[in-house]
Short mmCIF file of C-alpha atoms in Angstrom, two decimals:
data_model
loop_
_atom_site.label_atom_id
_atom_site.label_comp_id
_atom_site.label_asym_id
_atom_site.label_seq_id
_atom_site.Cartn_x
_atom_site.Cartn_y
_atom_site.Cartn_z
CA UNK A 1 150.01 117.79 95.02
CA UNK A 2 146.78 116.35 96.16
CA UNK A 3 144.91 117.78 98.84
CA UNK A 4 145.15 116.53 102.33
CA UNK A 5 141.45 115.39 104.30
CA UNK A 6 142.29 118.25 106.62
CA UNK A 7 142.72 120.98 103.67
CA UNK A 8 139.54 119.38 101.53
CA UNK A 9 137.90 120.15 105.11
CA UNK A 10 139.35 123.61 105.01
CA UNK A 11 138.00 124.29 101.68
CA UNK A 12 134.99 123.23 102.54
CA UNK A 13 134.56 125.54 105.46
CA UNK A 14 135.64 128.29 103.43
CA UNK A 15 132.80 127.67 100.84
CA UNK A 16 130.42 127.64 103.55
CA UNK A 17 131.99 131.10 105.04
CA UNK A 18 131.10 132.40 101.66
CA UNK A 19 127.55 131.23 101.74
CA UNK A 20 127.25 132.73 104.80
CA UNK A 21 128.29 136.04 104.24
CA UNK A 22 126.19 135.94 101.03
CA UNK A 23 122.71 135.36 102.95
CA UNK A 24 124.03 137.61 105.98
CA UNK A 25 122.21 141.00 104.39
CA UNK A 26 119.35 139.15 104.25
CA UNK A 27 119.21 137.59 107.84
CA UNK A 28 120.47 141.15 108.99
CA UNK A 29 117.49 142.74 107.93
CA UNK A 30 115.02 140.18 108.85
CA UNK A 31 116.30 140.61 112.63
CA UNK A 32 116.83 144.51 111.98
CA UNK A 33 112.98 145.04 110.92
CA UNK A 34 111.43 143.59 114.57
CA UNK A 35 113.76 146.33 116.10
CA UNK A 36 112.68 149.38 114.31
CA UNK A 37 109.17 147.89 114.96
CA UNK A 38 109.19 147.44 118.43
CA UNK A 39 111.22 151.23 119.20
CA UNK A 40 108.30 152.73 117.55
CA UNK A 41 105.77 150.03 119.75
CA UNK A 42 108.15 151.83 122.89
CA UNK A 43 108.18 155.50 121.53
CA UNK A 44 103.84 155.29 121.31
CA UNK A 45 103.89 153.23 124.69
CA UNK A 46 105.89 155.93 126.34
CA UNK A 47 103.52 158.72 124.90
CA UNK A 48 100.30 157.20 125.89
CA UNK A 49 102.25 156.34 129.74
CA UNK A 50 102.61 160.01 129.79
CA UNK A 51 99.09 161.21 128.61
CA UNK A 52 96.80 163.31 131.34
CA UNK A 53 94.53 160.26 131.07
CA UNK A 54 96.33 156.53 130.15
CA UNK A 55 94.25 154.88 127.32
CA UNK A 56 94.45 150.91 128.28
CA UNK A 57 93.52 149.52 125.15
CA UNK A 58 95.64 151.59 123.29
CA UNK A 59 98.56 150.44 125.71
CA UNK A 60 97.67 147.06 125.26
CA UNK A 61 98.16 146.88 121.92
CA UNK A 62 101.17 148.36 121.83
CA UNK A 63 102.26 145.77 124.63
CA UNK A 64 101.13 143.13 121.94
CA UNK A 65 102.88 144.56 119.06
CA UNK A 66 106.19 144.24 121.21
CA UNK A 67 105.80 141.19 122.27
CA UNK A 68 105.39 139.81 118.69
CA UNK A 69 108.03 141.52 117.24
CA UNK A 70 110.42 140.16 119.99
CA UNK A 71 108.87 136.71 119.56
CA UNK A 72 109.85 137.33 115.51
CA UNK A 73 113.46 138.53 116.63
CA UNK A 74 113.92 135.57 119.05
CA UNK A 75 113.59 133.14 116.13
CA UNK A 76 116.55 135.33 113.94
CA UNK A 77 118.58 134.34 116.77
CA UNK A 78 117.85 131.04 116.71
CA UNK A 79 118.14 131.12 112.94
CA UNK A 80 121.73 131.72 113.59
CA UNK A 81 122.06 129.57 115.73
CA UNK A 82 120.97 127.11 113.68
CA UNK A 83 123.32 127.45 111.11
CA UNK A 84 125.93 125.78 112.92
CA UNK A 85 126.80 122.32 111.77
CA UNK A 86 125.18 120.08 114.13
CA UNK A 87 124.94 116.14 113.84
CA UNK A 88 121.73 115.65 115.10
CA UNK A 89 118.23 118.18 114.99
CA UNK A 90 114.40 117.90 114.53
CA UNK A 91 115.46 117.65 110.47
CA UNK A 92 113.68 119.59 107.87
CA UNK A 93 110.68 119.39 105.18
CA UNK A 94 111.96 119.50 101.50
CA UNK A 95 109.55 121.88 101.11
CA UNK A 96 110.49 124.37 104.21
CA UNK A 97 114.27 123.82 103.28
CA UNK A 98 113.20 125.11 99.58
CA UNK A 99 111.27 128.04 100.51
CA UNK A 100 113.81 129.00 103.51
CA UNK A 101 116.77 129.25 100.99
CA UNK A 102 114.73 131.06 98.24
CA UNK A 103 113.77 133.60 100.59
CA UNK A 104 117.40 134.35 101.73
CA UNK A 105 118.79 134.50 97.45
CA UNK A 106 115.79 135.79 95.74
CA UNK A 107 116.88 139.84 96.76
CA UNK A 108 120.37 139.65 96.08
CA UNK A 109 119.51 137.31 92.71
CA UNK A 110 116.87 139.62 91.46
CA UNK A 111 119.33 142.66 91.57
CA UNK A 112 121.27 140.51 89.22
CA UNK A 113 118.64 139.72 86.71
CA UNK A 114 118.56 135.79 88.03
CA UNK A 115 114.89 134.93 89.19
CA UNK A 116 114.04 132.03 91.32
CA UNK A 117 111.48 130.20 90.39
CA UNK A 118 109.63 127.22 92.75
CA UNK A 119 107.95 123.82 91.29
CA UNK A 120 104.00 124.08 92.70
CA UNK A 121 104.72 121.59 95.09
CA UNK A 122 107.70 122.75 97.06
CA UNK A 123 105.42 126.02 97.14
CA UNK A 124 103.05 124.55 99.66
CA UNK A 125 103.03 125.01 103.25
CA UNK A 126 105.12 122.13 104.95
CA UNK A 127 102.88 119.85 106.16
CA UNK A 128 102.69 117.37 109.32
CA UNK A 129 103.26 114.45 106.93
CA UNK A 130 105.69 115.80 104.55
CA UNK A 131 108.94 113.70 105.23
CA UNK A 132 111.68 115.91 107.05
CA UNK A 133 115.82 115.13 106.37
CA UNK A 134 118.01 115.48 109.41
CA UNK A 135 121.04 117.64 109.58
CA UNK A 136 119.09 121.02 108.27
CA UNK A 137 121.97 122.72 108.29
CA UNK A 138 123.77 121.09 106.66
CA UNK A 139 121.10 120.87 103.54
CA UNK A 140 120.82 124.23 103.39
CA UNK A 141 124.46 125.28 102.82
CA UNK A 142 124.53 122.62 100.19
CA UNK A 143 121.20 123.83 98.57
CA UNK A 144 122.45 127.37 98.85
CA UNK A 145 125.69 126.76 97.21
CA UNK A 146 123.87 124.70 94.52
CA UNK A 147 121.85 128.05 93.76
CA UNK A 148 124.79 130.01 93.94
CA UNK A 149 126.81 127.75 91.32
CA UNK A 150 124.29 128.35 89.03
CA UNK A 151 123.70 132.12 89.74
CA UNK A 152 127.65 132.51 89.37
CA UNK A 153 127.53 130.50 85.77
CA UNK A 154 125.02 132.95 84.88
CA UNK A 155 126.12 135.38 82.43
CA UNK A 156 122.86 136.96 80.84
CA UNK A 157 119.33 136.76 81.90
CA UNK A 158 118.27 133.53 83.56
CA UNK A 159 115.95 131.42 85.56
CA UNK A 160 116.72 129.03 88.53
CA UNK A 161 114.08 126.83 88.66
CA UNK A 162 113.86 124.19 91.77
CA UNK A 163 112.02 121.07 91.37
CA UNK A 164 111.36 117.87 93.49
CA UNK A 165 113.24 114.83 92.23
CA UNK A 166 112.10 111.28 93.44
CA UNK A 167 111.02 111.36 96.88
CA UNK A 168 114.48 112.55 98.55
CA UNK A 169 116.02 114.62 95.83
CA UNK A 170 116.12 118.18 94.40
CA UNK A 171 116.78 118.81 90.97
CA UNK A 172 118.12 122.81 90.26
CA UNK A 173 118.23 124.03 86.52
CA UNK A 174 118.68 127.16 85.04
CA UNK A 175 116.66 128.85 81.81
CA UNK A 176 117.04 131.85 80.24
CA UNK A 177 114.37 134.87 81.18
CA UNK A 178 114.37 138.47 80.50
CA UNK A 179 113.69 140.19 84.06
CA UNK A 180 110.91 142.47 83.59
CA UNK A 181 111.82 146.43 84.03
CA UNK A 182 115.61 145.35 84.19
CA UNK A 183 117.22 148.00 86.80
CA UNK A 184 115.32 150.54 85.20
CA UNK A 185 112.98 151.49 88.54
CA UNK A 186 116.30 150.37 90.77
CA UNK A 187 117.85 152.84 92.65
CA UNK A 188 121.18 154.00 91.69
CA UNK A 189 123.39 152.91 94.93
CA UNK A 190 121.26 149.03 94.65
CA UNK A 191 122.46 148.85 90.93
CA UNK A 192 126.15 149.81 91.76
CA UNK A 193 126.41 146.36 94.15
CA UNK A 194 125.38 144.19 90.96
CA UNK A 195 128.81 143.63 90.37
CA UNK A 196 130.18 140.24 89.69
CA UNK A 197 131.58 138.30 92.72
CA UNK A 198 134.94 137.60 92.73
CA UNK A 199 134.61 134.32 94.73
CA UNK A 200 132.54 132.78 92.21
CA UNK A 201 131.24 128.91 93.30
CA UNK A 202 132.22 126.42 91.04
CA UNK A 203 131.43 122.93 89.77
CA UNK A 204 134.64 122.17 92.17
CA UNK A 205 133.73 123.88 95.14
CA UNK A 206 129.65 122.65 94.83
CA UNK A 207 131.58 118.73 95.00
CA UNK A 208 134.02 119.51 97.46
CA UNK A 209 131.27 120.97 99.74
CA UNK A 210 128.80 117.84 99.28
CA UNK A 211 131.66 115.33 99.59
CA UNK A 212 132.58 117.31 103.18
CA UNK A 213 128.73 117.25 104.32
CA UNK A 214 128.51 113.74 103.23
CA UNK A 215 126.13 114.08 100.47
CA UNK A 216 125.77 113.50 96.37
CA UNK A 217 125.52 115.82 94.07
CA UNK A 218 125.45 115.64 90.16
CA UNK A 219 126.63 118.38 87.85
CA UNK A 220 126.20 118.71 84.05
CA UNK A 221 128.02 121.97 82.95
CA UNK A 222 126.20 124.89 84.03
CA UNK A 223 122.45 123.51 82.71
CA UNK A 224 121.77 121.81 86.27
CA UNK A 225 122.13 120.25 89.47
CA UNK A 226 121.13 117.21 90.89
CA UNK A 227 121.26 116.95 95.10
CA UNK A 228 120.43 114.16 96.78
CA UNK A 229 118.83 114.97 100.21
CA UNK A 230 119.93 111.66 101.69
CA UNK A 231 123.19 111.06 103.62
CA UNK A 232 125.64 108.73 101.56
#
């Protein structure tokens, strides 16, 4: 029987559920490091408050420290926030949407022996020129889950190189690599979570999410993927 439009949408959502919850330990601990920060900013506060004499520079610092660690934890919020499906936003660089999803894979990936590796040009600093696609949301599940489809295929050593295709288009393909020091300097409890996935992404569920987000994206084997950045 051939799926519904309502159940293609429900796949769809679940793909994305799994993205999620793949880049969650990541976005947890970029929004649990301001915390620990900023209780040790109050813990010194607190000590110099107390002191016979009250050292003002000292406290001011540690008035600044908060404050910047709260600004950093304010935008983890809004990072969240942000990863709801929304039809209209300020869009996002190629560049920026690159470097955003690479820093959210490249832990989990590298305790798996798959490296990430960036063309030169998507490694420079978005600038005020640099086109930006709306819908950033929506990009970066469907660049995530193009990562992922390769990471999944993955069944030695490899490389995920990400290069710019054309002026509106990504092109993702994997080589192999040997991972230098393997899991030999890994602790023991990282290496015991290296274990395959058993919701792996496939070709199937990379073109069911792109045909639910609206965009095209082009699939040969497990060698690469080509995303188009541009709404259909």
């Amino acid at each position: 029987m051939k799926a519904s439009p309502a159940a293609r949408s429900w796949i769809a959502a679940g793909v994305r559920y799994e993205l999620l919850t793949r880049v969650l330990p990541a976005l947890r601990h970029d929004m649990v490091g301001p915390v620990s920060v900023m209780r040790m900013g109050v813990l010194m506060l607190k000590r110099q408050v107390e002191a016979p004499q009250i050292d003002s520079q000292a406290c001011n610092e540690r008035v600044a420290l908060i404050d910047a660690q709260l600004a950093e934890l304010l935008d983890g919020v809004r990072l969240l926030r942000n990863w709801e499906l929304a039809d209209t936003d300020e869009g996002i660089a190629r560049s920026e949407l690159v470097q955003m999803c690479v820093a959210l894979l490249r832990p989990a990936f590298s305790l798996q022996d798959v490296q990430l590796e960036m063309d030169a040009a998507l490694e420079q600093p978005t600038s005020d020129t640099e086109e930006r696609f709306p819908r950033a949301a929506a990009l970066r599940y469907l660049l995530l889950c193009g990562l992922n489809y390769l990471h999944d295929a993955c069944t030695d050593e490899c490389t995920i190189r990400i290069e710019p295709q054309g002026r509106s288009g990504l092109l993702l393909r994997t080589m192999p690599g040997v991972v230098e020091g393997g899991h030999d300097g890994m602790p023991e409890s990282a290496v015991v979570h290296c274990a395959p996935r058993r919701l792996a992404i496939d070709a199937v569920a990379l073109q069911n999410l792109a045909d639910d987000l609206g965009y095209e994206v082009q699939v040969d084997g497990e060698e690469w993927v080509r995303i188009s950045l541009i709404e259909r």
